[in-house]
């Protein structure tokens, strides 16, 4: 047991999918995993372990924003020996050629959060994914003919910004999309020498001012979830 995860040692697989929404964790377990059992209900932040194509895998909700995400990621890596953490989330497009439903994979994560500037004494940490997982994702997506965008994302602390134009600064520097967790995930994984990757589906566009319906969201998230399960359970070596 850790403070926020009521699992026993061995209950959680070495590879874990990380949706922000705990109900999406339940959806993944019920829809995609075989023999899934729930190992955590603390705070309603569900976690499940089952198998996918015979390989053991877990899925753990993390909540929204870097502080909540870091609590779960830290406990998974520090207390439960998790080695591979793959975020499956939503994001808002910041570029005109990125549309609703598109998949974005984060090659790096910028942030307006001050968590890392505190952690690194005012300096910046270049938060990036595990290269082998990134390559595995690209291979899996290409094999299925699923197009994707790869690049920098913004992990923001602020969903409701007082300045509705603030995203344009990041867009001008080529940032693809905004979400709220990846910078924390990549930093924590580096600290614990774990592999991490963040795969996102575009649920809204700040450029086009459009959002997906709940039904559209569920359909498109399936592709991302299947790709994430393939990467999570694949034979991927540690490259660094
Ligand atoms: N902002 C921040 N996080 C998000 C967004 C957004 O527009 N869409 C999905 N996650």
PDB file of C-alpha atoms and ligand atoms in Angstrom:
ATOM      1  CA  UNK A   1       0.000   0.000   0.000  1.00  0.00           C
ATOM      2  CA  UNK A   2       1.121   3.519  -0.697  1.00  0.00           C
ATOM      3  CA  UNK A   3      -0.605   6.668   0.530  1.00  0.00           C
ATOM      4  CA  UNK A   4      -2.948   7.035  -2.448  1.00  0.00           C
ATOM      5  CA  UNK A   5      -2.908   3.557  -4.002  1.00  0.00           C
ATOM      6  CA  UNK A   6      -4.455   0.765  -1.961  1.00  0.00           C
ATOM      7  CA  UNK A   7      -2.741  -2.089  -3.817  1.00  0.00           C
ATOM      8  CA  UNK A   8      -0.555  -4.886  -2.444  1.00  0.00           C
ATOM      9  CA  UNK A   9       2.943  -5.490  -3.809  1.00  0.00           C
ATOM     10  CA  UNK A  10       2.626  -7.451  -7.036  1.00  0.00           C
ATOM     11  CA  UNK A  11      -0.888  -6.220  -7.812  1.00  0.00           C
ATOM     12  CA  UNK A  12       0.336  -3.704 -10.391  1.00  0.00           C
ATOM     13  CA  UNK A  13       2.002  -4.684 -13.677  1.00  0.00           C
ATOM     14  CA  UNK A  14       5.381  -3.282 -14.750  1.00  0.00           C
ATOM     15  CA  UNK A  15       3.615  -1.438 -17.598  1.00  0.00           C
ATOM     16  CA  UNK A  16       0.822   0.990 -16.767  1.00  0.00           C
ATOM     17  CA  UNK A  17      -1.503   3.093 -18.906  1.00  0.00           C
ATOM     18  CA  UNK A  18      -2.338   6.450 -17.349  1.00  0.00           C
ATOM     19  CA  UNK A  19      -5.617   8.167 -18.265  1.00  0.00           C
ATOM     20  CA  UNK A  20      -6.465  11.299 -16.297  1.00  0.00           C
ATOM     21  CA  UNK A  21     -10.069  10.182 -15.879  1.00  0.00           C
ATOM     22  CA  UNK A  22     -10.531   7.222 -13.494  1.00  0.00           C
ATOM     23  CA  UNK A  23     -13.713   6.248 -15.346  1.00  0.00           C
ATOM     24  CA  UNK A  24     -11.635   5.927 -18.489  1.00  0.00           C
ATOM     25  CA  UNK A  25      -9.351   3.574 -16.550  1.00  0.00           C
ATOM     26  CA  UNK A  26     -12.428   1.470 -15.810  1.00  0.00           C
ATOM     27  CA  UNK A  27     -13.523   1.698 -19.468  1.00  0.00           C
ATOM     28  CA  UNK A  28     -10.099   0.497 -20.657  1.00  0.00           C
ATOM     29  CA  UNK A  29     -10.134  -2.378 -18.159  1.00  0.00           C
ATOM     30  CA  UNK A  30     -13.664  -3.468 -19.017  1.00  0.00           C
ATOM     31  CA  UNK A  31     -13.369  -3.004 -22.778  1.00  0.00           C
ATOM     32  CA  UNK A  32      -9.818  -4.051 -23.610  1.00  0.00           C
ATOM     33  CA  UNK A  33      -8.365  -6.185 -20.797  1.00  0.00           C
ATOM     34  CA  UNK A  34      -9.015  -9.806 -19.960  1.00  0.00           C
ATOM     35  CA  UNK A  35      -9.445 -10.917 -16.349  1.00  0.00           C
ATOM     36  CA  UNK A  36      -9.100  -7.359 -15.059  1.00  0.00           C
ATOM     37  CA  UNK A  37      -9.302  -6.833 -11.315  1.00  0.00           C
ATOM     38  CA  UNK A  38      -9.567  -3.510  -9.540  1.00  0.00           C
ATOM     39  CA  UNK A  39      -6.639  -2.878  -7.174  1.00  0.00           C
ATOM     40  CA  UNK A  40      -7.469   0.691  -6.190  1.00  0.00           C
ATOM     41  CA  UNK A  41     -10.583   2.610  -5.254  1.00  0.00           C
ATOM     42  CA  UNK A  42      -8.969   5.156  -2.921  1.00  0.00           C
ATOM     43  CA  UNK A  43     -10.480   8.593  -3.745  1.00  0.00           C
ATOM     44  CA  UNK A  44     -12.324   6.921  -6.644  1.00  0.00           C
ATOM     45  CA  UNK A  45      -9.046   6.926  -8.585  1.00  0.00           C
ATOM     46  CA  UNK A  46      -9.532   3.478 -10.053  1.00  0.00           C
ATOM     47  CA  UNK A  47      -6.652   1.192 -10.959  1.00  0.00           C
ATOM     48  CA  UNK A  48      -6.967  -2.193 -12.682  1.00  0.00           C
ATOM     49  CA  UNK A  49      -4.651  -4.991 -13.740  1.00  0.00           C
ATOM     50  CA  UNK A  50      -5.445  -7.540 -16.416  1.00  0.00           C
ATOM     51  CA  UNK A  51      -3.958  -8.912 -19.597  1.00  0.00           C
ATOM     52  CA  UNK A  52      -3.975  -7.738 -23.182  1.00  0.00           C
ATOM     53  CA  UNK A  53      -3.097 -10.357 -25.809  1.00  0.00           C
ATOM     54  CA  UNK A  54      -1.717 -12.459 -22.955  1.00  0.00           C
ATOM     55  CA  UNK A  55       0.566  -9.733 -21.541  1.00  0.00           C
ATOM     56  CA  UNK A  56       0.030  -8.258 -18.075  1.00  0.00           C
ATOM     57  CA  UNK A  57      -0.771  -4.569 -17.990  1.00  0.00           C
ATOM     58  CA  UNK A  58      -2.349  -2.082 -15.565  1.00  0.00           C
ATOM     59  CA  UNK A  59      -4.368   1.075 -16.073  1.00  0.00           C
ATOM     60  CA  UNK A  60      -4.441   3.758 -13.399  1.00  0.00           C
ATOM     61  CA  UNK A  61      -6.394   7.047 -13.291  1.00  0.00           C
ATOM     62  CA  UNK A  62      -4.281  10.016 -12.233  1.00  0.00           C
ATOM     63  CA  UNK A  63      -6.634  13.020 -12.085  1.00  0.00           C
ATOM     64  CA  UNK A  64      -6.035  16.314 -13.847  1.00  0.00           C
ATOM     65  CA  UNK A  65      -2.945  18.521 -13.666  1.00  0.00           C
ATOM     66  CA  UNK A  66       0.701  17.872 -12.846  1.00  0.00           C
ATOM     67  CA  UNK A  67       0.312  17.806  -9.017  1.00  0.00           C
ATOM     68  CA  UNK A  68      -2.330  15.058  -9.060  1.00  0.00           C
ATOM     69  CA  UNK A  69      -0.609  13.186 -11.891  1.00  0.00           C
ATOM     70  CA  UNK A  70       2.721  13.241 -10.024  1.00  0.00           C
ATOM     71  CA  UNK A  71       1.240  11.739  -6.877  1.00  0.00           C
ATOM     72  CA  UNK A  72       0.133   8.627  -8.773  1.00  0.00           C
ATOM     73  CA  UNK A  73       3.167   8.386 -11.024  1.00  0.00           C
ATOM     74  CA  UNK A  74       5.532   8.808  -8.090  1.00  0.00           C
ATOM     75  CA  UNK A  75       3.848   6.059  -6.074  1.00  0.00           C
ATOM     76  CA  UNK A  76       3.692   3.712  -9.077  1.00  0.00           C
ATOM     77  CA  UNK A  77       7.414   4.167  -9.783  1.00  0.00           C
ATOM     78  CA  UNK A  78       8.752   4.503  -6.239  1.00  0.00           C
ATOM     79  CA  UNK A  79       6.510   2.052  -4.354  1.00  0.00           C
ATOM     80  CA  UNK A  80       5.244  -0.473  -6.899  1.00  0.00           C
ATOM     81  CA  UNK A  81       8.240  -0.940  -9.207  1.00  0.00           C
ATOM     82  CA  UNK A  82       6.492   0.252 -12.358  1.00  0.00           C
ATOM     83  CA  UNK A  83       8.969   0.435 -15.243  1.00  0.00           C
ATOM     84  CA  UNK A  84       6.868   1.718 -18.147  1.00  0.00           C
ATOM     85  CA  UNK A  85       4.281   4.496 -17.854  1.00  0.00           C
ATOM     86  CA  UNK A  86       2.172   5.573 -20.821  1.00  0.00           C
ATOM     87  CA  UNK A  87      -0.188   8.492 -20.572  1.00  0.00           C
ATOM     88  CA  UNK A  88      -3.358   8.291 -22.645  1.00  0.00           C
ATOM     89  CA  UNK A  89      -5.005  11.684 -22.556  1.00  0.00           C
ATOM     90  CA  UNK A  90      -6.780  14.424 -24.398  1.00  0.00           C
ATOM     91  CA  UNK A  91      -5.364  17.712 -25.629  1.00  0.00           C
ATOM     92  CA  UNK A  92      -6.317  20.982 -27.272  1.00  0.00           C
ATOM     93  CA  UNK A  93      -4.773  21.661 -30.713  1.00  0.00           C
ATOM     94  CA  UNK A  94      -2.639  24.801 -31.043  1.00  0.00           C
ATOM     95  CA  UNK A  95      -1.882  24.475 -34.776  1.00  0.00           C
ATOM     96  CA  UNK A  96      -4.284  24.904 -37.700  1.00  0.00           C
ATOM     97  CA  UNK A  97      -3.330  21.576 -39.330  1.00  0.00           C
ATOM     98  CA  UNK A  98      -4.161  19.583 -36.188  1.00  0.00           C
ATOM     99  CA  UNK A  99      -7.810  18.564 -36.100  1.00  0.00           C
ATOM    100  CA  UNK A 100     -10.289  16.994 -33.703  1.00  0.00           C
ATOM    101  CA  UNK A 101      -9.660  13.242 -33.352  1.00  0.00           C
ATOM    102  CA  UNK A 102      -6.029  13.498 -34.468  1.00  0.00           C
ATOM    103  CA  UNK A 103      -3.388  11.748 -32.386  1.00  0.00           C
ATOM    104  CA  UNK A 104      -0.442  13.692 -30.976  1.00  0.00           C
ATOM    105  CA  UNK A 105       2.597  11.979 -29.464  1.00  0.00           C
ATOM    106  CA  UNK A 106       4.728  14.172 -27.206  1.00  0.00           C
ATOM    107  CA  UNK A 107       8.422  14.259 -28.204  1.00  0.00           C
ATOM    108  CA  UNK A 108       8.919  16.859 -25.470  1.00  0.00           C
ATOM    109  CA  UNK A 109       6.809  18.773 -22.990  1.00  0.00           C
ATOM    110  CA  UNK A 110       7.103  22.482 -22.225  1.00  0.00           C
ATOM    111  CA  UNK A 111       5.303  23.870 -19.209  1.00  0.00           C
ATOM    112  CA  UNK A 112       4.062  27.006 -17.456  1.00  0.00           C
ATOM    113  CA  UNK A 113       4.140  25.066 -14.173  1.00  0.00           C
ATOM    114  CA  UNK A 114       6.736  26.075 -11.571  1.00  0.00           C
ATOM    115  CA  UNK A 115       7.151  22.570 -10.204  1.00  0.00           C
ATOM    116  CA  UNK A 116      10.267  21.897 -12.254  1.00  0.00           C
ATOM    117  CA  UNK A 117      11.797  25.334 -11.758  1.00  0.00           C
ATOM    118  CA  UNK A 118      11.582  24.633  -8.010  1.00  0.00           C
ATOM    119  CA  UNK A 119      12.937  21.140  -8.465  1.00  0.00           C
ATOM    120  CA  UNK A 120      15.871  22.333 -10.592  1.00  0.00           C
ATOM    121  CA  UNK A 121      16.615  25.499  -8.620  1.00  0.00           C
ATOM    122  CA  UNK A 122      15.287  27.891 -11.251  1.00  0.00           C
ATOM    123  CA  UNK A 123      16.786  26.049 -14.226  1.00  0.00           C
ATOM    124  CA  UNK A 124      14.815  24.243 -16.959  1.00  0.00           C
ATOM    125  CA  UNK A 125      14.678  20.482 -17.414  1.00  0.00           C
ATOM    126  CA  UNK A 126      14.148  19.225 -20.984  1.00  0.00           C
ATOM    127  CA  UNK A 127      11.311  16.775 -20.409  1.00  0.00           C
ATOM    128  CA  UNK A 128      11.295  14.099 -23.114  1.00  0.00           C
ATOM    129  CA  UNK A 129       9.926  10.570 -23.575  1.00  0.00           C
ATOM    130  CA  UNK A 130      11.792   7.300 -23.702  1.00  0.00           C
ATOM    131  CA  UNK A 131      13.174   6.964 -27.227  1.00  0.00           C
ATOM    132  CA  UNK A 132      12.450   3.231 -27.518  1.00  0.00           C
ATOM    133  CA  UNK A 133       8.811   3.724 -26.518  1.00  0.00           C
ATOM    134  CA  UNK A 134       8.529   6.643 -28.898  1.00  0.00           C
ATOM    135  CA  UNK A 135       9.886   4.523 -31.758  1.00  0.00           C
ATOM    136  CA  UNK A 136       7.599   1.650 -30.791  1.00  0.00           C
ATOM    137  CA  UNK A 137       4.620   3.982 -30.940  1.00  0.00           C
ATOM    138  CA  UNK A 138       5.619   5.322 -34.368  1.00  0.00           C
ATOM    139  CA  UNK A 139       6.075   1.768 -35.671  1.00  0.00           C
ATOM    140  CA  UNK A 140       2.728   0.584 -34.297  1.00  0.00           C
ATOM    141  CA  UNK A 141       0.877   3.589 -35.701  1.00  0.00           C
ATOM    142  CA  UNK A 142       2.538   3.294 -39.116  1.00  0.00           C
ATOM    143  CA  UNK A 143       1.809  -0.456 -39.258  1.00  0.00           C
ATOM    144  CA  UNK A 144      -1.878   0.259 -38.676  1.00  0.00           C
ATOM    145  CA  UNK A 145      -1.930   3.221 -41.039  1.00  0.00           C
ATOM    146  CA  UNK A 146      -2.844   5.604 -38.238  1.00  0.00           C
ATOM    147  CA  UNK A 147      -1.552   9.126 -38.916  1.00  0.00           C
ATOM    148  CA  UNK A 148      -0.173  11.126 -35.999  1.00  0.00           C
ATOM    149  CA  UNK A 149       1.584  14.379 -35.137  1.00  0.00           C
ATOM    150  CA  UNK A 150       4.853  14.208 -33.182  1.00  0.00           C
ATOM    151  CA  UNK A 151       6.355  17.211 -31.423  1.00  0.00           C
ATOM    152  CA  UNK A 152       6.401  19.496 -28.442  1.00  0.00           C
ATOM    153  CA  UNK A 153       3.316  19.832 -26.224  1.00  0.00           C
ATOM    154  CA  UNK A 154       2.502  22.342 -23.508  1.00  0.00           C
ATOM    155  CA  UNK A 155       1.661  20.981 -20.051  1.00  0.00           C
ATOM    156  CA  UNK A 156      -0.240  23.882 -18.553  1.00  0.00           C
ATOM    157  CA  UNK A 157      -1.362  24.427 -14.971  1.00  0.00           C
ATOM    158  CA  UNK A 158      -4.262  26.555 -16.162  1.00  0.00           C
ATOM    159  CA  UNK A 159      -7.357  25.329 -17.986  1.00  0.00           C
ATOM    160  CA  UNK A 160      -9.401  28.536 -17.596  1.00  0.00           C
ATOM    161  CA  UNK A 161      -6.862  31.204 -18.501  1.00  0.00           C
ATOM    162  CA  UNK A 162      -7.726  34.878 -17.797  1.00  0.00           C
ATOM    163  CA  UNK A 163      -5.956  35.653 -21.059  1.00  0.00           C
ATOM    164  CA  UNK A 164      -7.727  33.657 -23.804  1.00  0.00           C
ATOM    165  CA  UNK A 165      -4.879  34.398 -26.236  1.00  0.00           C
ATOM    166  CA  UNK A 166      -1.989  33.160 -24.062  1.00  0.00           C
ATOM    167  CA  UNK A 167      -1.678  29.883 -26.026  1.00  0.00           C
ATOM    168  CA  UNK A 168      -0.560  31.831 -29.118  1.00  0.00           C
ATOM    169  CA  UNK A 169       2.931  32.389 -27.675  1.00  0.00           C
ATOM    170  CA  UNK A 170       3.444  28.609 -27.518  1.00  0.00           C
ATOM    171  CA  UNK A 171       1.824  28.103 -30.913  1.00  0.00           C
ATOM    172  CA  UNK A 172       4.289  30.602 -32.419  1.00  0.00           C
ATOM    173  CA  UNK A 173       7.118  28.379 -31.202  1.00  0.00           C
ATOM    174  CA  UNK A 174       5.655  25.319 -32.884  1.00  0.00           C
ATOM    175  CA  UNK A 175       4.039  23.691 -29.864  1.00  0.00           C
ATOM    176  CA  UNK A 176       1.421  21.283 -31.183  1.00  0.00           C
ATOM    177  CA  UNK A 177      -1.105  21.031 -28.390  1.00  0.00           C
ATOM    178  CA  UNK A 178      -1.930  21.859 -24.783  1.00  0.00           C
ATOM    179  CA  UNK A 179      -2.715  19.398 -21.995  1.00  0.00           C
ATOM    180  CA  UNK A 180      -1.898  19.344 -18.291  1.00  0.00           C
ATOM    181  CA  UNK A 181       0.340  16.406 -17.286  1.00  0.00           C
ATOM    182  CA  UNK A 182       3.076  15.248 -19.672  1.00  0.00           C
ATOM    183  CA  UNK A 183       5.896  17.455 -18.361  1.00  0.00           C
ATOM    184  CA  UNK A 184       5.399  15.937 -14.900  1.00  0.00           C
ATOM    185  CA  UNK A 185       5.313  12.387 -16.242  1.00  0.00           C
ATOM    186  CA  UNK A 186       8.509  12.724 -18.276  1.00  0.00           C
ATOM    187  CA  UNK A 187      10.381  14.358 -15.413  1.00  0.00           C
ATOM    188  CA  UNK A 188       9.338  11.779 -12.826  1.00  0.00           C
ATOM    189  CA  UNK A 189      10.154   8.896 -15.160  1.00  0.00           C
ATOM    190  CA  UNK A 190      13.652  10.339 -15.657  1.00  0.00           C
ATOM    191  CA  UNK A 191      14.107  10.541 -11.888  1.00  0.00           C
ATOM    192  CA  UNK A 192      13.229   6.849 -11.476  1.00  0.00           C
ATOM    193  CA  UNK A 193      14.906   5.604 -14.686  1.00  0.00           C
ATOM    194  CA  UNK A 194      11.553   4.412 -15.993  1.00  0.00           C
ATOM    195  CA  UNK A 195      10.258   4.551 -19.548  1.00  0.00           C
ATOM    196  CA  UNK A 196       7.500   7.057 -20.299  1.00  0.00           C
ATOM    197  CA  UNK A 197       5.471   8.162 -23.280  1.00  0.00           C
ATOM    198  CA  UNK A 198       2.498  10.474 -23.646  1.00  0.00           C
ATOM    199  CA  UNK A 199      -0.072   9.774 -26.354  1.00  0.00           C
ATOM    200  CA  UNK A 200      -2.892  12.272 -26.759  1.00  0.00           C
ATOM    201  CA  UNK A 201      -6.084  12.545 -28.761  1.00  0.00           C
ATOM    202  CA  UNK A 202      -7.220  16.005 -29.829  1.00  0.00           C
ATOM    203  CA  UNK A 203     -10.520  16.699 -28.054  1.00  0.00           C
ATOM    204  CA  UNK A 204     -10.674  20.408 -28.850  1.00  0.00           C
ATOM    205  CA  UNK A 205      -8.984  23.026 -30.977  1.00  0.00           C
ATOM    206  CA  UNK A 206      -8.047  26.438 -29.639  1.00  0.00           C
ATOM    207  CA  UNK A 207      -7.421  27.504 -33.260  1.00  0.00           C
ATOM    208  CA  UNK A 208     -10.764  26.393 -34.709  1.00  0.00           C
ATOM    209  CA  UNK A 209     -12.649  26.839 -31.408  1.00  0.00           C
ATOM    210  CA  UNK A 210     -14.245  23.425 -31.704  1.00  0.00           C
ATOM    211  CA  UNK A 211     -14.647  20.476 -29.328  1.00  0.00           C
ATOM    212  CA  UNK A 212     -15.544  16.845 -29.742  1.00  0.00           C
ATOM    213  CA  UNK A 213     -18.788  15.363 -28.525  1.00  0.00           C
ATOM    214  CA  UNK A 214     -18.658  12.673 -25.844  1.00  0.00           C
ATOM    215  CA  UNK A 215     -19.505   9.994 -28.440  1.00  0.00           C
ATOM    216  CA  UNK A 216     -16.765  11.152 -30.819  1.00  0.00           C
ATOM    217  CA  UNK A 217     -14.333  11.168 -27.923  1.00  0.00           C
ATOM    218  CA  UNK A 218     -15.034   7.567 -27.039  1.00  0.00           C
ATOM    219  CA  UNK A 219     -14.687   6.347 -30.637  1.00  0.00           C
ATOM    220  CA  UNK A 220     -11.428   8.111 -31.321  1.00  0.00           C
ATOM    221  CA  UNK A 221      -9.892   7.258 -27.967  1.00  0.00           C
ATOM    222  CA  UNK A 222     -10.121   3.581 -28.919  1.00  0.00           C
ATOM    223  CA  UNK A 223      -7.351   3.946 -31.510  1.00  0.00           C
ATOM    224  CA  UNK A 224      -5.087   5.680 -29.012  1.00  0.00           C
ATOM    225  CA  UNK A 225      -5.817   3.057 -26.340  1.00  0.00           C
ATOM    226  CA  UNK A 226      -5.019   0.156 -28.669  1.00  0.00           C
ATOM    227  CA  UNK A 227      -1.755   1.782 -29.757  1.00  0.00           C
ATOM    228  CA  UNK A 228      -0.842   2.460 -26.131  1.00  0.00           C
ATOM    229  CA  UNK A 229      -1.565  -1.164 -25.170  1.00  0.00           C
ATOM    230  CA  UNK A 230       0.623  -2.334 -28.030  1.00  0.00           C
ATOM    231  CA  UNK A 231       3.493  -0.116 -26.866  1.00  0.00           C
ATOM    232  CA  UNK A 232       2.943  -0.991 -23.195  1.00  0.00           C
ATOM    233  CA  UNK A 233       3.061  -4.741 -23.782  1.00  0.00           C
ATOM    234  CA  UNK A 234       5.620  -4.827 -26.602  1.00  0.00           C
ATOM    235  CA  UNK A 235       9.178  -6.059 -26.421  1.00  0.00           C
ATOM    236  CA  UNK A 236      10.864  -2.676 -26.142  1.00  0.00           C
ATOM    237  CA  UNK A 237      14.391  -2.437 -24.773  1.00  0.00           C
ATOM    238  CA  UNK A 238      15.699   0.389 -22.619  1.00  0.00           C
ATOM    239  CA  UNK A 239      17.886   2.469 -24.926  1.00  0.00           C
ATOM    240  CA  UNK A 240      19.717   4.875 -22.639  1.00  0.00           C
TER     241      UNK A 240
HETATM  242  N1  LIG B   1      -6.369  22.776 -22.314  1.00  0.00           N
HETATM  243  C1  LIG B   1      -5.755  22.046 -21.390  1.00  0.00           C
HETATM  244  N2  LIG B   1      -5.882  20.751 -21.305  1.00  0.00           N
HETATM  245  C2  LIG B   1      -6.641  20.133 -22.212  1.00  0.00           C
HETATM  246  C3  LIG B   1      -7.298  20.837 -23.195  1.00  0.00           C
HETATM  247  C4  LIG B   1      -7.143  22.212 -23.264  1.00  0.00           C
HETATM  248  O1  LIG B   1      -7.691  22.895 -24.136  1.00  0.00           O
HETATM  249  N3  LIG B   1      -8.000  19.952 -23.933  1.00  0.00           N
HETATM  250  C5  LIG B   1      -7.781  18.738 -23.410  1.00  0.00           C
HETATM  251  N4  LIG B   1      -6.951  18.845 -22.357  1.00  0.00           N
END
